[in-house]
Every structure is written in structure tokens, then in C-alpha cells.
Amino acid sequence: MTNFSTVDATTHGIDLEALRVQVDQSFTGIVDELRHLVSIPAIAWESFDPENLERSAQAVAQLAETAGMDNIEILREPTDSGSLGSPAVVARRAAQPGKPTVLLYAHHDVQPPGNEADWNTPVFEATEINGRLYGRGAADDKAGIMVHVAAMRAVLSLCEDFGVGVTYFIEGEEEAGSPSFRNFLEAHQDKLKADLIIVADSSNWAVGTPALTSSLRGMAAAEITVRSMNHAVHSGMFGGPVLDAPLLAAKLISSFHDEKGNVAVAGLRSFESAEVDFAEADFRRDSGILDSVELAGEGKLTDRLWHKPALSVIGLDMPAVAQSSNTLIPQVRFKVSMRLAPGQDPHKALEALEAHVRSVDLRGAEVGFEGTEAGSAYRAAEGTKSTQIAQWALANAWGCEPVSMGLGGSIPFIADLSEVFPEAQILVTGVEDPDSRAHSANESLHLGDFKNAIIAEALLLARINAQGL
């Protein structure tokens, strides 16, 4: 690892110790600004108040102004269905002649809270406990917004003649699938064009160990309906000869995995190439799996998470236990979510899943299948100058070598960024860690890693300013 403190600041653009002092002195205020963002329940789902998305976008626009941006807009574009997408903030600072432009991406919308009884702290009131900040969006992805804001403040304060062009693109519907994203890129291509795109929406390897995300799984989802009867009937009078829809759906669901827990849908890509692995005890702790439950699949845990498919049932429509009666249920609908290995065409994956579903003998029951989502995987280009600079910045910010890691999650819009801006280099960074519990109850942010992420992005921007791309 390069010892940054011995490097001439004129070569790399900024003094590390001065940067640490600046971030330390301003950190309480940065966290308070993050608390304010967390307090706004900006959820881009139709069943939630859209006014909160407007409030959230306004708050982000105000933060952009404090970070030296001189052209700030809140913009919306229609989705393919014709409805208007959620508000996105685009803020720009023009590049000086000969300097590159960097686009900094994050999203200000968040997941719904889920069952609030599962939270140990108020969902939308950021609460610090033992060095972690708890609250919906504290990690995913309002911390990403504040990394961009705080890093820009730092470089403008400490770098002489900072001339890199910087664009903030803070969208408001990522957690809802970014339905207007591609239309937004194409409508505002001139405003968003950049030499480097930094997507701050991923995770680090562990608390205290930074990472660059080198691959992301793709995703696909489908809603499946199983119907065995025309109407419900008394379970005592007709049960026995008649199998109701839940039992047949259970048979179908049980066919999705083999005896070792590998996904059993033919035609899905799977490979093994991970150079690192998780300790099983750490993975069990972070995932919350019961000690008595065996892990599914074969091979390295990292390959199972990054390079192999996963299949889950994430929703099921049938009577709740509290409303159940002695009745045979005629129809069940459930939703399946798949994560796909890099290189897998998501539309082909849906075709493979439908073929599997229709191949299972359900004793003649009617089966409906509707694909609802399809997002491409991501694999980073190797050896780019931006990757080398980012690795250097992470190493100096954290004081240890960063890990190049895959991620089991999906950010399908990165494929859109690559297609609309084919010449741009892309980096995927983040402030989460394996215990951040994004999308779950008790989501949290490790504040020490948050501070290091700010320092790392400031170092990266300063070096690009000094040396270019």
C-alpha cells in the first residue's frame, strides 16, 4: 500500500492529514444532515405518500448547493407505462478546460419499513448505538448521498484550482425498480454525460475493510398462480379426493431446489471464480440464519452469493391464519425472485423458470406465469485507471488493502448507464457492511466506515484533478 503521507500533495492533489482533520471537525454536522434525510420517509411505492419524495428531493437539492454546485434541478420523466417517475436531483459543476467530468450517483428513496414491531429504534428517526446509526435509509442509500456531498466540500476546501467537472445524479425510485431510469438517461443525456460514473450504492467487505464491487448479480421476478378448483368448498366434505391450491403450490415450490439446496432450474448460468471466501461463522452471524439450519448449495460461499443463481418466494397470497377457516382454497398466487449470475440474460432466465414451472406435474391444475422484472448483471472492466485510483484512495482512507468483491444483490440500471454512456468508466462503491441489514428491520450504518468513505472519495476526486483519467 502506498504511504500517502509521504507523497507530494502536488502529485496527488490533497494532503491526507489535513483532509482527516477537516472531515473530523465537520463530521458531527455531516451526521446531523444524514439524520435529517433519514427522517423523511421517501418511499416510491404507489401505496405511500408521494409528497415525501418531493420533500426528500428538495432536501438533497439544498445539500447540493452547499457542495459547490451551481446548476441544480429537480427533474422527472415518464415511465414506459406513461406515469410520471419520481423526482431526481441533477446538480452540476462544469469542468475546466482539459479536465474530466465525474458523475456521482446515489438514490434518496428508501424501502418501506416493513413490520415496525421488528425495529429496535424508530424507523425514521436516526438513532446512534455503539458507533452505528440506525434507521431506514441510513445506509441504503442516504449515506451515499452524504458521502458525495461531504467529499465535494472537502476537496473544494483543501484543493487549489479544483477543476474537475462534477455532476450529482440522485434519483428517487431505485428501490421501486427505477421505472423511469432509462427514459431519464436518454432525455438528459447531455446533462449526465461523464468520463467516470461512481455508483455509491454497494457494500464493503467487512467493518474496517473496504471494497470495490467488481460484479453484481442480475435479477428476474415472476408471479405464479396455481388454480385447482372453481370455488372454495368445505374441507371436511370434499377433502381427500381434492388437493387444494396451497398443497399443489407447495409441491411446485419444493421443486425449485435439489436435495443439496442448489437451484434446480435448468438453463441458469452458474460458475465458480471467487478468489476470497467468507468464514461460515461470520456469514451465519450476519445472515441471522438459525444454528440448526444447513446452508444451501455447494462451493465457496462467495461463489454461491456472487456467481450462482438464487431463487426465493417473496410473497404469497392466501388467507392469513387469523382469517382461516375449514375450507379448501381454490387458488394461490405467489411471487418468485431470482438472482442471476453475471452473463445470464434475464429474459432467458424467465423463460427457463417458466419452462420448469410448466414441467412439474401438478395433477392437471391450471398454472399462470407472468414475468414482472428482468435486470441485467454487472461485471466491472479490469485494470482501468479509475479502478487503480479508487483502490489507492480506499487503501489510504482505511489504512488497509481493499478487496475486489462481487455482490449478491443487483443494480440493474448499471447496464443502462453502460449502454447510454459506453465511453464512461464505472466504479461501484458503498458504505454498507455485512451487518447493515439494508431492506430489513434495524438497518444501520457503521459511522467509522462512513467517515472513511468520505475521505476515500475526496482522495479519488483530488487525484483525478491532479492527474486526470
XYZ file of C-alpha atoms in Angstrom:
469
model
C 0.000 0.000 0.000
C 1.263 3.470 -0.829
C 2.058 5.561 2.238
C 0.064 8.616 1.273
C 1.519 10.867 3.980
C 4.908 10.759 2.235
C 3.538 11.620 -1.205
C 3.885 15.125 -2.572
C 0.475 16.805 -2.454
C 1.132 18.470 -5.810
C 1.198 14.976 -7.343
C -1.955 13.672 -5.693
C -3.807 16.908 -5.104
C -4.554 16.922 -1.385
C -2.885 16.361 1.986
C -4.251 13.309 3.769
C -3.748 14.554 7.307
C -5.377 17.906 6.539
C -8.258 16.004 4.955
C -8.716 13.815 8.028
C -8.779 16.861 10.277
C -11.313 18.607 8.053
C -13.633 15.587 7.964
C -13.237 15.001 11.729
C -14.141 18.593 12.518
C -17.217 18.579 10.282
C -18.368 15.019 10.978
C -20.949 15.785 13.656
C -22.660 18.186 11.279
C -22.496 15.654 8.432
C -24.197 13.030 10.597
C -26.870 15.549 11.609
C -27.583 16.219 7.925
C -27.867 12.481 7.378
C -30.295 12.285 10.310
C -32.495 14.849 8.585
C -32.537 12.827 5.361
C -33.449 9.668 7.293
C -36.368 11.495 8.909
C -38.082 11.842 5.510
C -39.905 8.567 4.608
C -39.266 8.830 0.859
C -40.822 5.611 -0.459
C -41.507 5.405 -4.193
C -44.252 2.776 -3.968
C -47.782 3.729 -5.006
C -49.254 2.958 -1.579
C -47.100 5.615 0.154
C -47.383 9.414 0.224
C -45.546 10.844 -2.828
C -45.185 14.203 -1.076
C -42.339 12.723 0.969
C -40.383 12.108 -2.238
C -40.769 15.782 -3.106
C -39.566 16.796 0.372
C -36.627 14.442 0.070
C -35.600 15.789 -3.336
C -35.754 19.352 -2.019
C -33.522 18.383 0.909
C -30.992 16.812 -1.453
C -31.036 19.882 -3.706
C -30.249 22.089 -0.710
C -27.325 19.852 0.233
C -26.004 20.014 -3.337
C -25.934 23.785 -3.094
C -23.666 23.561 -0.028
C -21.251 21.379 -2.017
C -20.417 23.967 -4.652
C -22.918 23.020 -7.321
C -24.113 25.959 -9.386
C -26.737 24.312 -11.602
C -29.328 22.390 -9.587
C -32.560 20.927 -10.959
C -35.280 18.574 -9.748
C -36.463 16.618 -12.773
C -38.947 13.857 -13.607
C -39.515 11.735 -16.697
C -42.330 9.342 -17.605
C -42.104 5.596 -17.212
C -42.797 3.265 -20.133
C -46.367 2.904 -18.858
C -46.876 6.655 -19.129
C -46.959 7.522 -15.431
C -44.571 10.184 -14.163
C -41.422 8.940 -12.468
C -40.212 10.081 -9.065
C -38.195 13.288 -8.653
C -34.444 13.110 -9.296
C -31.882 15.760 -8.418
C -29.349 16.686 -11.093
C -26.727 19.181 -9.922
C -23.719 20.188 -11.997
C -20.401 21.932 -11.689
C -18.800 22.428 -15.102
C -15.324 21.084 -15.847
C -12.496 23.479 -16.552
C -10.780 23.076 -19.940
C -8.844 19.832 -20.130
C -10.414 18.356 -17.002
C -12.652 15.257 -16.939
C -16.193 15.081 -15.585
C -17.268 12.693 -12.832
C -20.911 11.717 -12.261
C -21.726 10.823 -8.645
C -24.819 8.619 -8.302
C -26.915 7.735 -5.249
C -30.653 7.457 -4.541
C -32.777 9.282 -1.992
C -35.731 6.884 -1.907
C -35.860 4.020 0.578
C -37.516 0.671 1.171
C -40.805 0.527 3.111
C -40.310 -0.010 6.845
C -41.870 -3.474 6.973
C -43.228 -4.539 10.351
C -42.301 -1.678 12.660
C -42.576 -4.032 15.648
C -39.371 -5.695 14.385
C -37.380 -2.478 14.786
C -35.474 -1.738 17.988
C -35.467 2.008 17.272
C -37.902 4.375 15.495
C -37.781 3.614 11.780
C -37.413 7.184 10.538
C -35.547 8.663 13.496
C -31.808 8.063 13.084
C -30.517 6.663 16.365
C -26.849 6.118 17.233
C -25.978 2.999 19.222
C -22.411 1.722 19.715
C -20.971 3.505 16.705
C -23.791 2.612 14.317
C -26.594 4.851 13.092
C -29.929 3.019 12.878
C -32.869 3.990 10.664
C -34.418 3.261 7.282
C -32.108 4.612 4.589
C -29.253 5.375 6.987
C -27.068 3.039 4.923
C -29.099 2.447 1.741
C -28.622 4.961 0.308
C -28.790 8.284 2.087
C -25.280 7.718 3.401
C -24.201 7.535 -0.247
C -25.668 10.997 -0.819
C -23.783 12.405 2.155
C -20.500 10.801 1.029
C -20.813 12.704 -2.266
C -21.735 15.954 -0.538
C -19.063 15.796 2.167
C -16.317 14.695 -0.239
C -17.006 17.622 -2.548
C -16.970 20.075 0.347
C -13.592 18.697 1.406
C -11.896 18.900 -1.987
C -13.211 22.398 -2.615
C -11.871 23.449 0.768
C -8.450 21.819 0.501
C -7.592 21.555 -3.213
C -6.171 24.501 -5.068
C -7.676 25.011 -8.526
C -10.100 22.106 -8.382
C -11.371 21.944 -11.953
C -12.900 18.500 -12.362
C -16.471 18.649 -13.581
C -18.843 17.058 -11.097
C -22.467 16.040 -11.607
C -24.754 14.740 -8.896
C -27.442 12.355 -10.082
C -29.556 11.478 -7.060
C -32.608 9.554 -8.230
C -35.805 8.873 -6.308
C -37.114 5.460 -7.348
C -34.256 2.920 -7.194
C -35.955 0.829 -4.527
C -39.051 0.642 -6.743
C -37.065 -0.662 -9.716
C -36.139 2.687 -11.341
C -39.046 2.526 -13.814
C -38.239 5.866 -15.464
C -34.432 5.486 -15.303
C -33.694 4.638 -18.930
C -36.060 7.335 -20.197
C -34.406 9.791 -17.798
C -30.910 8.966 -19.099
C -31.946 9.420 -22.686
C -33.870 12.643 -22.039
C -30.985 14.234 -20.108
C -28.007 12.577 -21.737
C -26.258 15.903 -22.284
C -26.524 16.797 -18.591
C -25.377 13.390 -17.331
C -22.530 12.639 -19.744
C -19.315 11.925 -17.847
C -15.894 10.324 -18.151
C -16.326 8.429 -14.881
C -19.501 7.316 -13.096
C -19.324 6.451 -9.389
C -22.304 4.495 -8.080
C -22.299 4.733 -4.270
C -24.862 2.017 -3.557
C -22.930 -1.096 -2.603
C -21.098 -2.630 0.345
C -17.657 -3.118 1.821
C -16.116 -6.483 2.620
C -16.380 -6.051 6.389
C -16.313 -3.326 9.020
C -12.812 -1.897 8.727
C -12.100 -3.442 5.300
C -13.087 -1.507 2.165
C -14.055 -2.981 -1.178
C -14.767 -2.169 -4.784
C -17.665 -4.099 -6.266
C -16.433 -5.999 -9.304
C -19.664 -7.842 -10.122
C -23.363 -7.813 -9.305
C -25.926 -10.498 -9.957
C -28.798 -9.823 -12.316
C -32.385 -10.302 -11.292
C -35.701 -11.569 -12.553
C -39.085 -11.966 -10.914
C -42.364 -13.649 -11.764
C -45.842 -14.037 -10.327
C -47.177 -17.596 -10.460
C -50.787 -18.661 -9.964
C -51.916 -22.222 -9.175
C -55.674 -22.959 -9.530
C -57.206 -26.344 -8.809
C -60.918 -25.559 -8.223
C -63.627 -23.230 -9.461
C -64.532 -22.129 -5.945
C -63.833 -22.868 -2.279
C -65.594 -25.796 -0.584
C -65.882 -27.358 2.880
C -62.639 -29.208 3.706
C -64.432 -31.991 5.553
C -66.984 -32.716 2.862
C -64.526 -32.651 -0.077
C -61.048 -33.070 1.432
C -59.227 -36.253 0.411
C -60.004 -36.658 -3.269
C -59.402 -32.927 -3.799
C -55.971 -31.336 -3.340
C -56.317 -27.610 -2.880
C -54.135 -24.944 -4.461
C -51.766 -24.383 -1.465
C -50.693 -28.039 -1.433
C -50.061 -28.060 -5.174
C -48.211 -24.730 -4.965
C -46.063 -26.201 -2.187
C -45.160 -29.117 -4.471
C -44.165 -26.664 -7.195
C -42.102 -24.520 -4.831
C -40.309 -27.580 -3.451
C -39.094 -28.408 -6.971
C -37.055 -25.207 -7.275
C -34.058 -26.652 -5.363
C -32.312 -30.016 -5.337
C -31.527 -32.022 -2.202
C -28.333 -30.024 -1.585
C -30.080 -26.671 -1.934
C -28.794 -25.790 -5.416
C -31.278 -24.055 -7.722
C -32.739 -26.822 -9.888
C -33.993 -24.715 -12.804
C -32.270 -25.930 -15.958
C -30.663 -23.308 -18.177
C -29.446 -20.884 -15.489
C -25.794 -19.861 -15.646
C -23.545 -20.826 -12.737
C -19.765 -20.735 -12.280
C -17.019 -20.648 -9.668
C -14.315 -17.964 -9.772
C -14.225 -16.228 -6.376
C -10.703 -15.726 -5.029
C -11.859 -14.994 -1.469
C -14.417 -16.554 0.824
C -16.430 -15.787 3.936
C -15.855 -17.649 7.161
C -19.029 -19.683 7.687
C -19.398 -18.494 11.284
C -19.273 -14.847 10.183
C -21.765 -15.477 7.397
C -24.149 -17.219 9.793
C -23.917 -14.344 12.238
C -24.503 -11.658 9.604
C -27.331 -13.503 7.850
C -29.199 -14.396 11.040
C -29.745 -17.994 9.941
C -30.584 -20.365 12.786
C -27.725 -22.535 14.046
C -29.788 -25.631 13.298
C -30.386 -24.737 9.626
C -27.962 -26.046 6.994
C -26.650 -23.624 4.380
C -27.899 -24.249 0.861
C -25.826 -25.096 -2.189
C -22.257 -26.177 -2.816
C -18.890 -24.474 -3.271
C -17.463 -21.328 -1.758
C -19.982 -19.094 -0.027
C -18.778 -16.183 -2.150
C -19.450 -18.105 -5.363
C -22.883 -19.074 -4.080
C -23.557 -15.398 -3.409
C -21.897 -13.801 -6.434
C -21.689 -16.299 -9.298
C -24.611 -18.687 -8.894
C -28.372 -18.195 -9.124
C -30.639 -17.829 -6.116
C -34.397 -18.296 -6.005
C -36.764 -17.134 -3.277
C -40.507 -16.912 -2.726
C -41.008 -13.338 -1.521
C -44.801 -13.100 -1.414
C -47.801 -15.399 -1.072
C -51.490 -14.574 -1.464
C -53.772 -16.878 0.532
C -55.842 -16.415 3.682
C -53.903 -15.437 6.789
C -54.010 -17.847 9.729
C -56.123 -15.403 11.722
C -58.783 -15.426 8.969
C -58.512 -19.108 8.044
C -61.471 -21.495 8.007
C -62.050 -25.183 7.290
C -62.104 -24.535 3.574
C -60.264 -25.927 0.591
C -58.611 -22.962 -1.123
C -59.134 -22.898 -4.905
C -56.296 -20.572 -5.967
C -52.911 -19.364 -4.699
C -50.665 -16.688 -6.138
C -47.023 -16.279 -5.167
C -44.062 -14.203 -6.316
C -40.641 -15.628 -7.092
C -37.467 -13.524 -7.097
C -34.324 -14.810 -8.798
C -30.766 -13.500 -8.603
C -28.715 -14.365 -11.666
C -25.032 -14.979 -12.285
C -23.107 -12.427 -14.391
C -23.506 -13.297 -18.055
C -27.071 -14.568 -17.648
C -29.683 -12.992 -19.914
C -32.551 -12.169 -17.507
C -35.213 -12.745 -20.167
C -33.765 -16.185 -20.925
C -33.793 -16.851 -17.187
C -37.519 -16.109 -17.052
C -38.073 -18.444 -19.987
C -36.132 -21.161 -18.144
C -38.169 -20.632 -14.975
C -41.463 -20.799 -16.871
C -40.362 -23.990 -18.626
C -39.517 -25.507 -15.252
C -42.833 -24.456 -13.726
C -44.804 -25.975 -16.576
C -42.784 -29.217 -16.420
C -43.860 -30.035 -12.850
C -46.770 -32.457 -12.544
C -49.472 -30.627 -10.565
C -52.196 -33.184 -11.311
C -53.734 -31.018 -14.019
C -54.031 -27.783 -12.055
C -54.084 -24.573 -14.070
C -50.832 -22.614 -13.792
C -50.407 -18.960 -14.700
C -46.977 -17.386 -15.155
C -46.184 -13.686 -15.580
C -42.663 -12.260 -15.644
C -42.615 -8.952 -13.760
C -38.945 -7.876 -13.610
C -35.775 -8.502 -15.610
C -32.490 -6.751 -14.828
C -29.008 -7.418 -16.161
C -25.959 -8.321 -14.100
C -22.790 -6.229 -13.954
C -19.117 -7.086 -14.320
C -16.509 -4.357 -13.950
C -13.842 -3.716 -16.548
C -10.455 -4.765 -15.233
C -7.356 -2.603 -14.923
C -8.892 0.796 -15.689
C -7.123 3.885 -14.402
C -10.155 4.823 -12.316
C -10.065 1.400 -10.620
C -6.390 1.846 -9.767
C -7.017 5.316 -8.345
C -10.016 4.076 -6.354
C -8.031 1.197 -4.863
C -5.303 3.652 -3.871
C -7.835 6.007 -2.291
C -9.580 3.237 -0.341
C -6.260 1.857 0.925
C -5.176 5.245 2.212
C -8.539 6.118 3.742
C -8.922 2.822 5.634
C -5.245 2.002 6.140
C -5.541 -1.492 4.607
C -5.779 -3.049 1.178
C -9.275 -3.064 -0.372
C -10.977 -6.241 -1.549
C -12.315 -6.691 -5.074
C -15.622 -8.395 -4.404
C -18.791 -9.473 -6.068
C -22.159 -8.755 -4.549
C -25.201 -10.966 -4.408
C -27.549 -8.044 -4.883
C -28.496 -6.374 -8.132
C -28.295 -2.851 -9.541
C -29.852 -3.440 -12.970
C -29.652 0.179 -14.085
C -25.849 -0.046 -14.337
C -26.407 -1.855 -17.636
C -28.386 1.200 -18.799
C -25.545 3.505 -17.767
C -23.089 1.365 -19.748
C -25.297 1.398 -22.842
C -26.113 5.121 -22.823
C -22.569 6.167 -21.858
C -20.350 3.449 -23.400
C -17.157 5.506 -23.100
C -17.531 6.168 -19.379
C -15.608 4.204 -16.776
C -17.834 2.937 -13.931
C -16.957 2.366 -10.280
C -19.334 0.774 -7.778
C -18.560 1.807 -4.209
C -20.503 1.780 -0.974
C -20.749 2.434 2.728
C -22.644 -0.658 3.828
C -21.145 -3.699 5.544
C -22.466 -7.259 6.038
C -24.388 -6.206 9.151
C -26.052 -3.114 7.666
C -29.288 -5.066 7.060
C -30.377 -2.937 4.141
C -34.054 -3.555 3.250
C -34.566 -5.229 6.641
C -35.565 -4.113 10.107
C -32.810 -2.380 12.075
C -30.939 -1.114 9.031
C -27.768 0.637 10.177
C -24.601 2.420 9.107
C -21.158 1.968 10.672
C -20.070 5.547 11.314
C -16.343 4.796 11.188
C -16.636 3.305 7.722
C -18.892 6.193 6.715
C -16.145 8.658 7.632
C -13.540 6.623 5.732
C -15.787 6.527 2.656
C -15.927 10.327 2.642
C -12.136 10.526 2.892
C -11.677 7.952 0.129
C -13.962 9.762 -2.329
C -12.266 13.082 -1.599
C -8.862 11.477 -2.256
C -10.143 9.997 -5.511
C -11.536 13.311 -6.758
C -8.371 15.169 -5.777
C -6.113 12.722 -7.585
C -8.267 12.833 -10.700
C -7.985 16.618 -10.566
C -4.191 16.364 -10.341
C -3.584 13.528 -12.808
C -6.728 13.119 -14.900
C -8.200 9.836 -16.116
